[in-house]
PDB file of C-alpha atoms in Angstrom:
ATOM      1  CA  UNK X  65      -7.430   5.546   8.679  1.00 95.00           C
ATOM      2  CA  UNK X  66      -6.899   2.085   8.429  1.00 96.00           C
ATOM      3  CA  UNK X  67      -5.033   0.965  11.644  1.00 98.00           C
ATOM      4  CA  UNK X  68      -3.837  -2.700  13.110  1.00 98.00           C
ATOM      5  CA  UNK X  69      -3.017  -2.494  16.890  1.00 98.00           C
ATOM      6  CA  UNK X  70      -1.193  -5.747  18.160  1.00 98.00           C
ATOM      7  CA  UNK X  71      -0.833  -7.072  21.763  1.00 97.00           C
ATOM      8  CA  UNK X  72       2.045  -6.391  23.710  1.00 97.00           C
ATOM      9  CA  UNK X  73       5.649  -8.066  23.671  1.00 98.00           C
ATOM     10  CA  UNK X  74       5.353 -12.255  25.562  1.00 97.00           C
ATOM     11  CA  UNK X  75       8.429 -13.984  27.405  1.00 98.00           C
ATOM     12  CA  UNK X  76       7.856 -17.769  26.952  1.00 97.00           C
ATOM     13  CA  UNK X  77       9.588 -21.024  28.319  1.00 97.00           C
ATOM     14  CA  UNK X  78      10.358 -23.403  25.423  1.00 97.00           C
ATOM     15  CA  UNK X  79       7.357 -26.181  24.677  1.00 97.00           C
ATOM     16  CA  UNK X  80       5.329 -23.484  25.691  1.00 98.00           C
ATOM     17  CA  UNK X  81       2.248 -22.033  23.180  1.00 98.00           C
ATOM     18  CA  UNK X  82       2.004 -17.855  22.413  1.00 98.00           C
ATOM     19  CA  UNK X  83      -1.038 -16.281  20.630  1.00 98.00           C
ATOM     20  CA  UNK X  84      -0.774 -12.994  19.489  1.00 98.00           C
ATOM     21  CA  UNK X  85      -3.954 -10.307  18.507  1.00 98.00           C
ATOM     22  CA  UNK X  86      -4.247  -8.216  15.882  1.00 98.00           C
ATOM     23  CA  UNK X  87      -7.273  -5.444  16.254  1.00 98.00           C
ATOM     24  CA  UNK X  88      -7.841  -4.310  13.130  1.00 98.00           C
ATOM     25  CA  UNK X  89      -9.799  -0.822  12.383  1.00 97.00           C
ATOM     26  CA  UNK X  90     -10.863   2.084   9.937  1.00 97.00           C
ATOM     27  CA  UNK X  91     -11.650  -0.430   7.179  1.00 97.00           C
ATOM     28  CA  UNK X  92     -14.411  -3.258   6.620  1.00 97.00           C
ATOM     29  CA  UNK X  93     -13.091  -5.904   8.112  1.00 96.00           C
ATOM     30  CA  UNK X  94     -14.166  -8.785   6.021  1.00 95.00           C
ATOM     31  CA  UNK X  95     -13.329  -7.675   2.823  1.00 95.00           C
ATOM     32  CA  UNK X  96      -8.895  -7.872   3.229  1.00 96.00           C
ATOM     33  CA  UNK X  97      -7.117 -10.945   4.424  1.00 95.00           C
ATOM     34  CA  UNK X  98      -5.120 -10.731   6.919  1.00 97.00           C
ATOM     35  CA  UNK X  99      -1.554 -12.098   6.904  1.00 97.00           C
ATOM     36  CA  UNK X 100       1.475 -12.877   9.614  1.00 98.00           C
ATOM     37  CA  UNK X 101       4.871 -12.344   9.076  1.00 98.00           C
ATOM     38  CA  UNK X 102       7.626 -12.866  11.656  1.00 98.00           C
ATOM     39  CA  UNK X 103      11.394 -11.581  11.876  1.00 98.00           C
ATOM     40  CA  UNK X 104      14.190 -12.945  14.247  1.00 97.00           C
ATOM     41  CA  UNK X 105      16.675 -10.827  15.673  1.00 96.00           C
ATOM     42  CA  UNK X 106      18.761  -9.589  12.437  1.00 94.00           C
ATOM     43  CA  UNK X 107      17.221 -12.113  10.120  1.00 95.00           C
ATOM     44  CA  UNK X 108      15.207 -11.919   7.527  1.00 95.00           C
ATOM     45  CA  UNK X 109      10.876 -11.436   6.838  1.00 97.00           C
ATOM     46  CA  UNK X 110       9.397 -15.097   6.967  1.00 97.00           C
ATOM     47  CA  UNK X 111       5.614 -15.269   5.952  1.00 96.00           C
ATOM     48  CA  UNK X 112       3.765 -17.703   7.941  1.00 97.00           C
ATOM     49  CA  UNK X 113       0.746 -17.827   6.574  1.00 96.00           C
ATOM     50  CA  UNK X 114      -2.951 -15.700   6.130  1.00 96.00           C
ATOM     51  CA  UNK X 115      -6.563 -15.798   7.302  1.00 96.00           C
ATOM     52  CA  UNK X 116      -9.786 -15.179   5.336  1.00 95.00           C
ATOM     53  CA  UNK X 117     -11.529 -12.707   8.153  1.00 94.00           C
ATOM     54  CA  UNK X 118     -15.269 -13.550   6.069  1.00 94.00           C
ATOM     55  CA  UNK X 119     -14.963 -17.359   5.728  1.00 95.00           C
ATOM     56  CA  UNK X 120     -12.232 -18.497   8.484  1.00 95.00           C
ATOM     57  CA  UNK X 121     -10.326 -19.691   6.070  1.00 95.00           C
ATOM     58  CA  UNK X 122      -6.369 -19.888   6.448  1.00 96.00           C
ATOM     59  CA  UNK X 123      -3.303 -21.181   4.366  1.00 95.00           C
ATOM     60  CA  UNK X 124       0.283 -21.843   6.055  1.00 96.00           C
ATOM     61  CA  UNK X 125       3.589 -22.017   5.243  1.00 94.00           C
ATOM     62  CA  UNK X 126       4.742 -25.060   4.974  1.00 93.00           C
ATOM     63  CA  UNK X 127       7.316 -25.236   8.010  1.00 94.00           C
ATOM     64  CA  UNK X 128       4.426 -23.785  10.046  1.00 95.00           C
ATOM     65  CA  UNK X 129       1.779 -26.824   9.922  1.00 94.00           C
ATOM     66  CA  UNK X 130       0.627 -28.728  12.694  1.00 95.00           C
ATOM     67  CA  UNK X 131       2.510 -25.925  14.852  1.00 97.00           C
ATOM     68  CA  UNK X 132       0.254 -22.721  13.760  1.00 98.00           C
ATOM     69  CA  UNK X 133      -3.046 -21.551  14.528  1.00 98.00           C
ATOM     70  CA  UNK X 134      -4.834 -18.263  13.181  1.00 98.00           C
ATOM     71  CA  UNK X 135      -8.345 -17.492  14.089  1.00 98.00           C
ATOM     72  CA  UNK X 136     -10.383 -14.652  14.126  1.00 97.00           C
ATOM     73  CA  UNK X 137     -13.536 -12.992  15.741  1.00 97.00           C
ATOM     74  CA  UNK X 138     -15.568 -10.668  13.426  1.00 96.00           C
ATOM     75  CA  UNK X 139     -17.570  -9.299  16.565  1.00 96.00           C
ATOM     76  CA  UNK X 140     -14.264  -7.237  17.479  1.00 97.00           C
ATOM     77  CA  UNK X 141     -12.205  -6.919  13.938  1.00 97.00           C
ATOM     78  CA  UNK X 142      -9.559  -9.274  15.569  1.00 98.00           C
ATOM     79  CA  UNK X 143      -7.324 -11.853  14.147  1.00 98.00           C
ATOM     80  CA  UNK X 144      -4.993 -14.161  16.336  1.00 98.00           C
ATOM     81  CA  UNK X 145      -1.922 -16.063  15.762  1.00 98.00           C
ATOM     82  CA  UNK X 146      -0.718 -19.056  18.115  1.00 98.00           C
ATOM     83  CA  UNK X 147       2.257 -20.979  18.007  1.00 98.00           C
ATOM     84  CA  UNK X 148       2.660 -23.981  20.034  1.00 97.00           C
ATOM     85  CA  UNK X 149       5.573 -26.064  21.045  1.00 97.00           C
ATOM     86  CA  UNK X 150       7.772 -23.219  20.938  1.00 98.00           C
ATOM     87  CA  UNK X 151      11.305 -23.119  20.480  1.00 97.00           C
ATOM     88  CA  UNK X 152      14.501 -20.702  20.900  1.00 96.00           C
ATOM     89  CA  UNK X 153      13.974 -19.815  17.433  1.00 96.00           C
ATOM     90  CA  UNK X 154      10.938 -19.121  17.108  1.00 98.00           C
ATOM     91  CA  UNK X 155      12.032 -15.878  19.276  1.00 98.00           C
ATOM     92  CA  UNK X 156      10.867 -12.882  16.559  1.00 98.00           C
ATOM     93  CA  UNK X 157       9.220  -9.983  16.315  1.00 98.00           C
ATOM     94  CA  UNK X 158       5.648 -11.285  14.734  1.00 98.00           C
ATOM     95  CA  UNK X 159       4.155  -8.890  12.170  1.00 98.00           C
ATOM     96  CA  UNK X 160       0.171  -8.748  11.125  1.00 98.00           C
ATOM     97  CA  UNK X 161       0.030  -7.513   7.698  1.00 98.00           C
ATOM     98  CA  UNK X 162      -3.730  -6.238   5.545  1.00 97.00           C
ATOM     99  CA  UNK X 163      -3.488  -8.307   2.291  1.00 93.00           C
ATOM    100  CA  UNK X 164      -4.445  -5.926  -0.316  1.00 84.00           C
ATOM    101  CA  UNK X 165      -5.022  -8.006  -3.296  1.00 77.00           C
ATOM    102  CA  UNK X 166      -1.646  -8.813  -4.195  1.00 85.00           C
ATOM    103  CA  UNK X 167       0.683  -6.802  -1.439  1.00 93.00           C
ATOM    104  CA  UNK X 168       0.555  -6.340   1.899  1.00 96.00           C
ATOM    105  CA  UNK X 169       0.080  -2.051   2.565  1.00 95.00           C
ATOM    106  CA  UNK X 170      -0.578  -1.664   6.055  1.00 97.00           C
ATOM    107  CA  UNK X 171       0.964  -3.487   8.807  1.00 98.00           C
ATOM    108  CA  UNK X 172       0.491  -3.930  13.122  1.00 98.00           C
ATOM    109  CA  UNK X 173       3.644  -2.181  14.816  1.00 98.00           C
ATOM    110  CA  UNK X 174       4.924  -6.022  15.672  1.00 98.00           C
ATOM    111  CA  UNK X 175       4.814  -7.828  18.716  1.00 98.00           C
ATOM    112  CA  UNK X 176       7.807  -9.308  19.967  1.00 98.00           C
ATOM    113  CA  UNK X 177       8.011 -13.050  21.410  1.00 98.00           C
ATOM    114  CA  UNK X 178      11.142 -13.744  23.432  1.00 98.00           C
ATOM    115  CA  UNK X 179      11.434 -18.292  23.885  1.00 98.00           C
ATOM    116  CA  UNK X 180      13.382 -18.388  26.889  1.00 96.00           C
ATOM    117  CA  UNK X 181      14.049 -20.540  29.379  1.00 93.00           C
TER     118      UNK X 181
ATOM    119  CA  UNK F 750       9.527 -22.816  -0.317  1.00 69.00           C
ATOM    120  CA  UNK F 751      13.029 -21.402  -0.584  1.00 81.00           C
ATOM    121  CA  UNK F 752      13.346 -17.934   0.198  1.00 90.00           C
ATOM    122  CA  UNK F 753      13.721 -15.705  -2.705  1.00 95.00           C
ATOM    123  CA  UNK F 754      17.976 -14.666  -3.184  1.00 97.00           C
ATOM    124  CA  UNK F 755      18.778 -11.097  -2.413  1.00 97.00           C
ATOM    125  CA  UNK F 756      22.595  -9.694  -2.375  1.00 97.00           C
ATOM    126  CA  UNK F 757      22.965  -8.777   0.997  1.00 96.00           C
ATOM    127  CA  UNK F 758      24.288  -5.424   0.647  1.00 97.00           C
ATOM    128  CA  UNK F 759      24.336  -2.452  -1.911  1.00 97.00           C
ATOM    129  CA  UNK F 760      25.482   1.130  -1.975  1.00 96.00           C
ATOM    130  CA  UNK F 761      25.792   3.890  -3.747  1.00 96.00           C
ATOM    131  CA  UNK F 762      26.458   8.190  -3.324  1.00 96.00           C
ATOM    132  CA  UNK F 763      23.820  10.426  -2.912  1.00 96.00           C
ATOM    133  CA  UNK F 764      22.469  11.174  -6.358  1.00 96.00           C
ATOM    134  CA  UNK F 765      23.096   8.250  -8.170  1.00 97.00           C
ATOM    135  CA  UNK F 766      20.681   4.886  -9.033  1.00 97.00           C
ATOM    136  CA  UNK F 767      21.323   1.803  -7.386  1.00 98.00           C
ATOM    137  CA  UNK F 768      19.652  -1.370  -8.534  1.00 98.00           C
ATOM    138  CA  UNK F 769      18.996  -4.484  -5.990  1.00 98.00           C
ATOM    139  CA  UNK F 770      17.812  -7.859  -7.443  1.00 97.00           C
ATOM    140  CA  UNK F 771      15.749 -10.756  -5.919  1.00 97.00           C
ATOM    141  CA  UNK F 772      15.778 -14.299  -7.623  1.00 97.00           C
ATOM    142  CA  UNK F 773      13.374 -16.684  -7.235  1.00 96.00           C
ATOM    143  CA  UNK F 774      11.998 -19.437  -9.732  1.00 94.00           C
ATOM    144  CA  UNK F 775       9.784 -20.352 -12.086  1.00 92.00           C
ATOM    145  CA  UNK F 776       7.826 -21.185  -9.622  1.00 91.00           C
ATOM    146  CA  UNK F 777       7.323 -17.852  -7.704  1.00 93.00           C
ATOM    147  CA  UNK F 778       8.978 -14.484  -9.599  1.00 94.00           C
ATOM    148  CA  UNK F 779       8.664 -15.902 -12.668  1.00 94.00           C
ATOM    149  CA  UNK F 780       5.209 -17.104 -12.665  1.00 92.00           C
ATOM    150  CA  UNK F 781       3.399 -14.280 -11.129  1.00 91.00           C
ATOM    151  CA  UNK F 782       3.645 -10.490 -11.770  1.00 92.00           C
ATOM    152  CA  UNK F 783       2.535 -10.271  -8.280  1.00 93.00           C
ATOM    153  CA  UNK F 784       6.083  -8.896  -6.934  1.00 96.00           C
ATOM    154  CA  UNK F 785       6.658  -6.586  -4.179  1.00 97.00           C
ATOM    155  CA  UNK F 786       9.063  -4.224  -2.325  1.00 98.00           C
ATOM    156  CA  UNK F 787       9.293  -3.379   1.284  1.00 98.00           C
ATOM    157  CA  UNK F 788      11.459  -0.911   3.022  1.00 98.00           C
ATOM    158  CA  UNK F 789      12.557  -1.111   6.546  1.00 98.00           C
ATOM    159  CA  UNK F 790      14.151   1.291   8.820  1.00 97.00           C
ATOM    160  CA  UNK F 791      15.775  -0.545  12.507  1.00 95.00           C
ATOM    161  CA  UNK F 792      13.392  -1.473  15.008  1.00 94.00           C
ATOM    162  CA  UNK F 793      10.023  -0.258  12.895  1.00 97.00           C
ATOM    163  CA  UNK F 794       7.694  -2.471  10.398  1.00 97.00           C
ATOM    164  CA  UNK F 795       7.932  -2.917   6.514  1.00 98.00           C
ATOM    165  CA  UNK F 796       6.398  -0.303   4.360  1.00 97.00           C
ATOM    166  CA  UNK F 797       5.202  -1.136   0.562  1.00 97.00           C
ATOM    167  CA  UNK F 798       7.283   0.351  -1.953  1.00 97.00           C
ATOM    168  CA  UNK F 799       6.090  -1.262  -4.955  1.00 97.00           C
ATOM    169  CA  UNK F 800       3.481  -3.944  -5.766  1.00 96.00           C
ATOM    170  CA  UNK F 801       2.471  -6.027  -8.715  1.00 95.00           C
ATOM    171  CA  UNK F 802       6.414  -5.503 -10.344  1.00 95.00           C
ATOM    172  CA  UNK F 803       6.278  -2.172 -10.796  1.00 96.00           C
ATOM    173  CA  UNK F 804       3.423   0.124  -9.154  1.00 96.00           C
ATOM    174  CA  UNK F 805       4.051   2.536  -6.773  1.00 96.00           C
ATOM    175  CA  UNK F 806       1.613   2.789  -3.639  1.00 93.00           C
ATOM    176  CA  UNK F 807       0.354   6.582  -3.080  1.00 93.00           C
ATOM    177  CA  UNK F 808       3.060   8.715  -1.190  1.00 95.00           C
ATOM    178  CA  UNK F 809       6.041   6.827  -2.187  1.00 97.00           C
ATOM    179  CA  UNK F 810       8.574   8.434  -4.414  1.00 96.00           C
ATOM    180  CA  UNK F 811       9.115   7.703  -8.099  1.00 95.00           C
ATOM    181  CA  UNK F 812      12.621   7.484  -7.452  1.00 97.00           C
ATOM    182  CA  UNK F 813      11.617   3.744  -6.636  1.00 97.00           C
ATOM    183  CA  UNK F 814      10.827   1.447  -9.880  1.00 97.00           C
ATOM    184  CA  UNK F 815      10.554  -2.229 -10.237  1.00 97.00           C
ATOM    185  CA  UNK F 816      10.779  -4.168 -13.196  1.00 97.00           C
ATOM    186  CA  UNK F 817      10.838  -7.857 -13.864  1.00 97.00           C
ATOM    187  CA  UNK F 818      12.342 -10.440 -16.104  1.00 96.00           C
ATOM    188  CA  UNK F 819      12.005 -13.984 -16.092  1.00 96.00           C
ATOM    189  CA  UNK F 820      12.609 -15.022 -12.695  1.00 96.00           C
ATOM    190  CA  UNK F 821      14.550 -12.358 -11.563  1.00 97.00           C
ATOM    191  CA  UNK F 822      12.414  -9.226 -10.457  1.00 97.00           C
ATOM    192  CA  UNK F 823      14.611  -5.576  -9.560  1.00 98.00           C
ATOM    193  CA  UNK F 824      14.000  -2.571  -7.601  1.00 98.00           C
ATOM    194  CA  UNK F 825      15.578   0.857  -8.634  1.00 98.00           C
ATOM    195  CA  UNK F 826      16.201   3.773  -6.210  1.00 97.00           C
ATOM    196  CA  UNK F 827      17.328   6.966  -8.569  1.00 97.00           C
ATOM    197  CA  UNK F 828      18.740   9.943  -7.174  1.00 96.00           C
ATOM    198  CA  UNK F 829      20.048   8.468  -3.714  1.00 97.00           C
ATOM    199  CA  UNK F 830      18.923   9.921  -0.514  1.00 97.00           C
ATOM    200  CA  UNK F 831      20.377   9.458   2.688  1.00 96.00           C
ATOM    201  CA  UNK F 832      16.722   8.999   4.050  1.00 96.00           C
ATOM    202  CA  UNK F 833      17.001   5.610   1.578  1.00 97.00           C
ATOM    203  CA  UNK F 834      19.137   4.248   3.131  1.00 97.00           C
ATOM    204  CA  UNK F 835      16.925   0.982   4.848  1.00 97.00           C
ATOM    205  CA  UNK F 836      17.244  -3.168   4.685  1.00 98.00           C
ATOM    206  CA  UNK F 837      14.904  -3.669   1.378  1.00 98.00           C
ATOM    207  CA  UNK F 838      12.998  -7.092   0.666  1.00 98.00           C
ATOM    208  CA  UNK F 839      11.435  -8.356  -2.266  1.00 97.00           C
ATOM    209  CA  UNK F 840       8.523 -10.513  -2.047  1.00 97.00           C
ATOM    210  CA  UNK F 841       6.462 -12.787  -4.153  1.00 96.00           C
ATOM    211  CA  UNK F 842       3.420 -14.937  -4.165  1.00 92.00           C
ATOM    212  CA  UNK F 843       4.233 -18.543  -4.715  1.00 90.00           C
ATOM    213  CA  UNK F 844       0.799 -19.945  -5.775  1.00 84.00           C
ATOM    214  CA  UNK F 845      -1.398 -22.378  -3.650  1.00 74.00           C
ATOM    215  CA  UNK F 846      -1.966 -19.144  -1.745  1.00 85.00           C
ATOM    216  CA  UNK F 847       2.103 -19.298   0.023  1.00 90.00           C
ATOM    217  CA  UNK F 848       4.100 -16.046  -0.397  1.00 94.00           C
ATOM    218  CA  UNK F 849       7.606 -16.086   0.431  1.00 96.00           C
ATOM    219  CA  UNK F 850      10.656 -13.328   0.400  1.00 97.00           C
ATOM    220  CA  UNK F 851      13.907 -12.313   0.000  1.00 97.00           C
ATOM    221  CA  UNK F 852      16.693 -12.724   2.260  1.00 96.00           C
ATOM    222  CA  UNK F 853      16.852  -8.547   2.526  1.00 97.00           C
ATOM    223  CA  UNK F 854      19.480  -5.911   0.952  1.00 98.00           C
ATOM    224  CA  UNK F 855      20.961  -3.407   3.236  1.00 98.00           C
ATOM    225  CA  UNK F 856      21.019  -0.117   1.496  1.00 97.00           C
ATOM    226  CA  UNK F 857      23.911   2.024   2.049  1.00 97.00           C
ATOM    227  CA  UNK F 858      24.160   5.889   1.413  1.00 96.00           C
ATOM    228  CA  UNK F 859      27.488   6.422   1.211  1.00 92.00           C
TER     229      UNK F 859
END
């Protein structure tokens, strides 16, 4: 069954950079795009942006650029997210998500990133 | 990209429909039928409710339904369940390959 398995929760001081892992499995790999979502504390879903897992390929949301990073190593089904120059409000539970053509069906159980100084 | 407009909250008694909207633009809901529904329960992630407007993922009840028009795409829950009752979000691609969503809809059982 298709399953994405995310690193654990990350306490970082402000200005600092985070990258969060995504392990994908029980699916080809290449064939889905893989997206990140994030939620603050009692807010809202925010897309930030997707990754083409066969080309390297990405697209980000606007606010995002210059301050996002996704990546992603076929040998190990894994796609990464890094945020730099973080800020209080960028604390937010950050979702992967499997594009599925139009929707996104499965999703990682969320990893949560605390800015703190 | 402006996140798509949601009413924050809705209710309704078990048994009866309820019916939550999400506006966006002519640039997002109304251009694409690529519209979708998530439900979300405290503390756990989204699950798909309905994709592409109006189709239903396997598993999920067709109590839910999704329609569109013009740039204003809906999502109806028949015969209320207290298990329905979850923060909803629409969501829509937005072209250029951006996706954006609603602001969320806190469903209430009553």
């Amino acid at each position: 069954q298709v399953q994405l398995v995310q690193s654990g929760a990350e306490v970082k001081k402000p200005g600092a950079s985070v990258k969060v892992s995504c392990k994908a499995s029980g699916y080809t790999f290449s064939d889905y795009n893989m997206h990140w979502v994030r939620q603050a504390p009692g807010q809202g879903l925010e897309w930030m942006g997707r990754i083409v897992p066969k080309s390297g390929g990405t697209n980000y949301a606007q606010k995002f650029q210059g301050r996002v990073t996704m990546t992603r190593d076929t040998s190990i089904t894994t796609v990464y997210m890094e945020l730099s120059s973080l800020r209080s409000d960028d604390t937010a539970v950050y979702y992967c998500a499997r594009g599925d053509k139009f929707f996104f069906e499965y999703w990682g159980q969320g990893t949560l990133v605390t800015v703190s100084s | 990209q402006s996140a798509l407009t949601q009413p924050p909250s809705a209710s309704g008694s078990p048994g009866q429909s309820v019916t939550i909207s999400c506006t966006g633009t002519s640039s997002d809901v109304g251009a694409y039928n690529n519209v979708s529904w998530y439900q979300q329960y405290p503390g756990k992630a989204p699950k798909p409710m309905i994709h592409e407007v109006s189709k239903r993922p396997s598993g999920v009840p067709d109590r839910f339904s999704g329609s569109k028009s013009g740039n204003t795409a809906s999502l109806t829950v028949s015969g209320l369940q207290a298990e329905d009752e979850a923060d909803y979000y629409c969501c829509s691609n937005a072209g250029s390959n951006n996706w954006v969503f609603g602001g969320g809809t806190k469903l209430t059982v009553l």
